């Protein structure tokens, strides 16, 4: 029987192996034909030579991931060990680029191959569509890019918007002042911003208009220049709304449009402006479309399983 001995260097075995060796136990499930033993800072694996070579390669990728992000969890292990293209997970300075130094020293980075593609696309194009299911980091990565652009003075303001489709955008019937009416629909955007900007500074930015958070209806008639603009939940825009929004683009502007075509809340027979825009604009120079999938999910492990389960029945309909 062939033997492979690997040793962790500059990495805490306790953190890498996980509490009660939970990470190692998960890794073992992906290599059931190997006998894997972890002791101290060393891992010994026994089995077929070809499997040991694959294990060696994937283990290095896991170590590189830990070095880049200073953590290793179930989602990361699954992404690395099931990736079709190992190049997506190889360590590089570009892959580990910090987008924003967030609150309490948090380093905000693109954590998956497709999130890194989104970052690259935003550098090269002024308009980017980020398409994918819930939990794939579309909005969070987008907000990080916007905050980075603001901090580096590439833009003068951030504008975040989404269609308040649950209220039919008929906000007058909702209780409270304008901010109280909007907050429930804009909460995911606030949540991302709070990770990246201190409470005092965020309040100041919102009060002086440096950061503007508003529903889609408030974009009409405006020219959005010197701004990083994010349209979130774009699958719930109509043809007219999407066309109106895209034509607001002014000088020195970056537009990021995020959405999940599988979660459309529009009335039946109403075409999603996002679906239409992707078809119409996919070959236009200067516009990029990035697709994220369940391998990019960084929420609870069950989210990925939920997406997969629904995908199977949606494809039957």
PDB file of N, CA and C in Angstrom, residues 10 14 25 27 31 46 74 84 94 133 141 147 160 162 196 240 247-248 276 285 296 299 302 313 316:
ATOM      1  N   UNK A  10       3.154  26.833   8.918  1.00  0.00           N
ATOM      2  CA  UNK A  10       2.592  28.191   9.051  1.00  0.00           C
ATOM      3  C   UNK A  10       1.076  28.175   9.099  1.00  0.00           C
ATOM      4  N   UNK A  14      -5.036  22.876  14.545  1.00  0.00           N
ATOM      5  CA  UNK A  14      -6.335  22.851  15.220  1.00  0.00           C
ATOM      6  C   UNK A  14      -7.397  23.577  14.401  1.00  0.00           C
ATOM      7  N   UNK A  25     -12.683  14.964   8.925  1.00  0.00           N
ATOM      8  CA  UNK A  25     -13.718  13.946   8.738  1.00  0.00           C
ATOM      9  C   UNK A  25     -14.519  14.194   7.464  1.00  0.00           C
ATOM     10  N   UNK A  27     -13.300  15.804   4.775  1.00  0.00           N
ATOM     11  CA  UNK A  27     -12.380  15.501   3.676  1.00  0.00           C
ATOM     12  C   UNK A  27     -12.324  13.996   3.415  1.00  0.00           C
ATOM     13  N   UNK A  31     -12.788  11.101  -0.064  1.00  0.00           N
ATOM     14  CA  UNK A  31     -11.772  10.120  -0.464  1.00  0.00           C
ATOM     15  C   UNK A  31     -12.005   8.813   0.301  1.00  0.00           C
ATOM     16  N   UNK A  46      -3.079   6.621   2.981  1.00  0.00           N
ATOM     17  CA  UNK A  46      -2.657   5.337   2.425  1.00  0.00           C
ATOM     18  C   UNK A  46      -3.656   4.895   1.356  1.00  0.00           C
ATOM     19  N   UNK A  74     -17.151  24.112   5.849  1.00  0.00           N
ATOM     20  CA  UNK A  74     -17.741  23.046   5.041  1.00  0.00           C
ATOM     21  C   UNK A  74     -17.973  23.474   3.596  1.00  0.00           C
ATOM     22  N   UNK A  84     -14.278  21.408 -10.872  1.00  0.00           N
ATOM     23  CA  UNK A  84     -13.868  20.733 -12.107  1.00  0.00           C
ATOM     24  C   UNK A  84     -12.522  21.244 -12.590  1.00  0.00           C
ATOM     25  N   UNK A  94      -3.797  37.699  -7.065  1.00  0.00           N
ATOM     26  CA  UNK A  94      -5.031  38.239  -7.617  1.00  0.00           C
ATOM     27  C   UNK A  94      -6.240  37.616  -6.941  1.00  0.00           C
ATOM     28  N   UNK A 133     -28.265  32.321  -8.149  1.00  0.00           N
ATOM     29  CA  UNK A 133     -29.243  32.088  -7.081  1.00  0.00           C
ATOM     30  C   UNK A 133     -28.873  32.769  -5.776  1.00  0.00           C
ATOM     31  N   UNK A 141     -20.604  41.095  -2.918  1.00  0.00           N
ATOM     32  CA  UNK A 141     -19.402  41.407  -3.681  1.00  0.00           C
ATOM     33  C   UNK A 141     -19.567  42.736  -4.406  1.00  0.00           C
ATOM     34  N   UNK A 147     -17.897  50.162  -2.483  1.00  0.00           N
ATOM     35  CA  UNK A 147     -17.207  50.811  -1.360  1.00  0.00           C
ATOM     36  C   UNK A 147     -15.733  51.009  -1.696  1.00  0.00           C
ATOM     37  N   UNK A 160     -27.572  52.707  -4.514  1.00  0.00           N
ATOM     38  CA  UNK A 160     -28.082  51.347  -4.426  1.00  0.00           C
ATOM     39  C   UNK A 160     -29.597  51.369  -4.585  1.00  0.00           C
ATOM     40  N   UNK A 162     -33.310  48.932  -5.690  1.00  0.00           N
ATOM     41  CA  UNK A 162     -33.960  47.664  -6.018  1.00  0.00           C
ATOM     42  C   UNK A 162     -35.451  47.926  -6.184  1.00  0.00           C
ATOM     43  N   UNK A 196     -18.848  46.874   6.086  1.00  0.00           N
ATOM     44  CA  UNK A 196     -17.717  47.484   5.392  1.00  0.00           C
ATOM     45  C   UNK A 196     -17.426  48.928   5.813  1.00  0.00           C
ATOM     46  N   UNK A 240     -39.921  48.185 -19.076  1.00  0.00           N
ATOM     47  CA  UNK A 240     -39.823  49.651 -19.021  1.00  0.00           C
ATOM     48  C   UNK A 240     -38.878  50.099 -17.906  1.00  0.00           C
ATOM     49  N   UNK A 247     -30.588  53.452 -19.008  1.00  0.00           N
ATOM     50  CA  UNK A 247     -30.346  54.705 -19.739  1.00  0.00           C
ATOM     51  C   UNK A 247     -30.107  55.894 -18.803  1.00  0.00           C
ATOM     52  N   UNK A 248     -30.028  55.630 -17.483  1.00  0.00           N
ATOM     53  CA  UNK A 248     -29.675  56.692 -16.517  1.00  0.00           C
ATOM     54  C   UNK A 248     -28.169  56.866 -16.440  1.00  0.00           C
ATOM     55  N   UNK A 276     -34.755  39.792 -20.233  1.00  0.00           N
ATOM     56  CA  UNK A 276     -34.751  40.444 -21.534  1.00  0.00           C
ATOM     57  C   UNK A 276     -33.427  41.160 -21.786  1.00  0.00           C
ATOM     58  N   UNK A 285     -20.285  45.329 -26.618  1.00  0.00           N
ATOM     59  CA  UNK A 285     -18.953  45.589 -26.083  1.00  0.00           C
ATOM     60  C   UNK A 285     -19.043  46.557 -24.897  1.00  0.00           C
ATOM     61  N   UNK A 296     -21.024  28.663  -5.646  1.00  0.00           N
ATOM     62  CA  UNK A 296     -20.621  29.948  -5.071  1.00  0.00           C
ATOM     63  C   UNK A 296     -21.375  30.273  -3.778  1.00  0.00           C
ATOM     64  N   UNK A 299     -23.576  30.720   2.150  1.00  0.00           N
ATOM     65  CA  UNK A 299     -24.461  30.719   3.315  1.00  0.00           C
ATOM     66  C   UNK A 299     -24.427  29.331   3.962  1.00  0.00           C
ATOM     67  N   UNK A 302     -27.186  24.099   3.890  1.00  0.00           N
ATOM     68  CA  UNK A 302     -28.478  23.659   3.388  1.00  0.00           C
ATOM     69  C   UNK A 302     -28.973  24.505   2.221  1.00  0.00           C
ATOM     70  N   UNK A 313     -36.951  20.332  -9.882  1.00  0.00           N
ATOM     71  CA  UNK A 313     -38.375  20.380 -10.250  1.00  0.00           C
ATOM     72  C   UNK A 313     -38.667  21.494 -11.240  1.00  0.00           C
ATOM     73  N   UNK A 316     -38.315  20.487 -14.733  1.00  0.00           N
ATOM     74  CA  UNK A 316     -39.368  19.602 -15.227  1.00  0.00           C
ATOM     75  C   UNK A 316     -40.568  20.396 -15.720  1.00  0.00           C
TER      76      UNK A 316
END
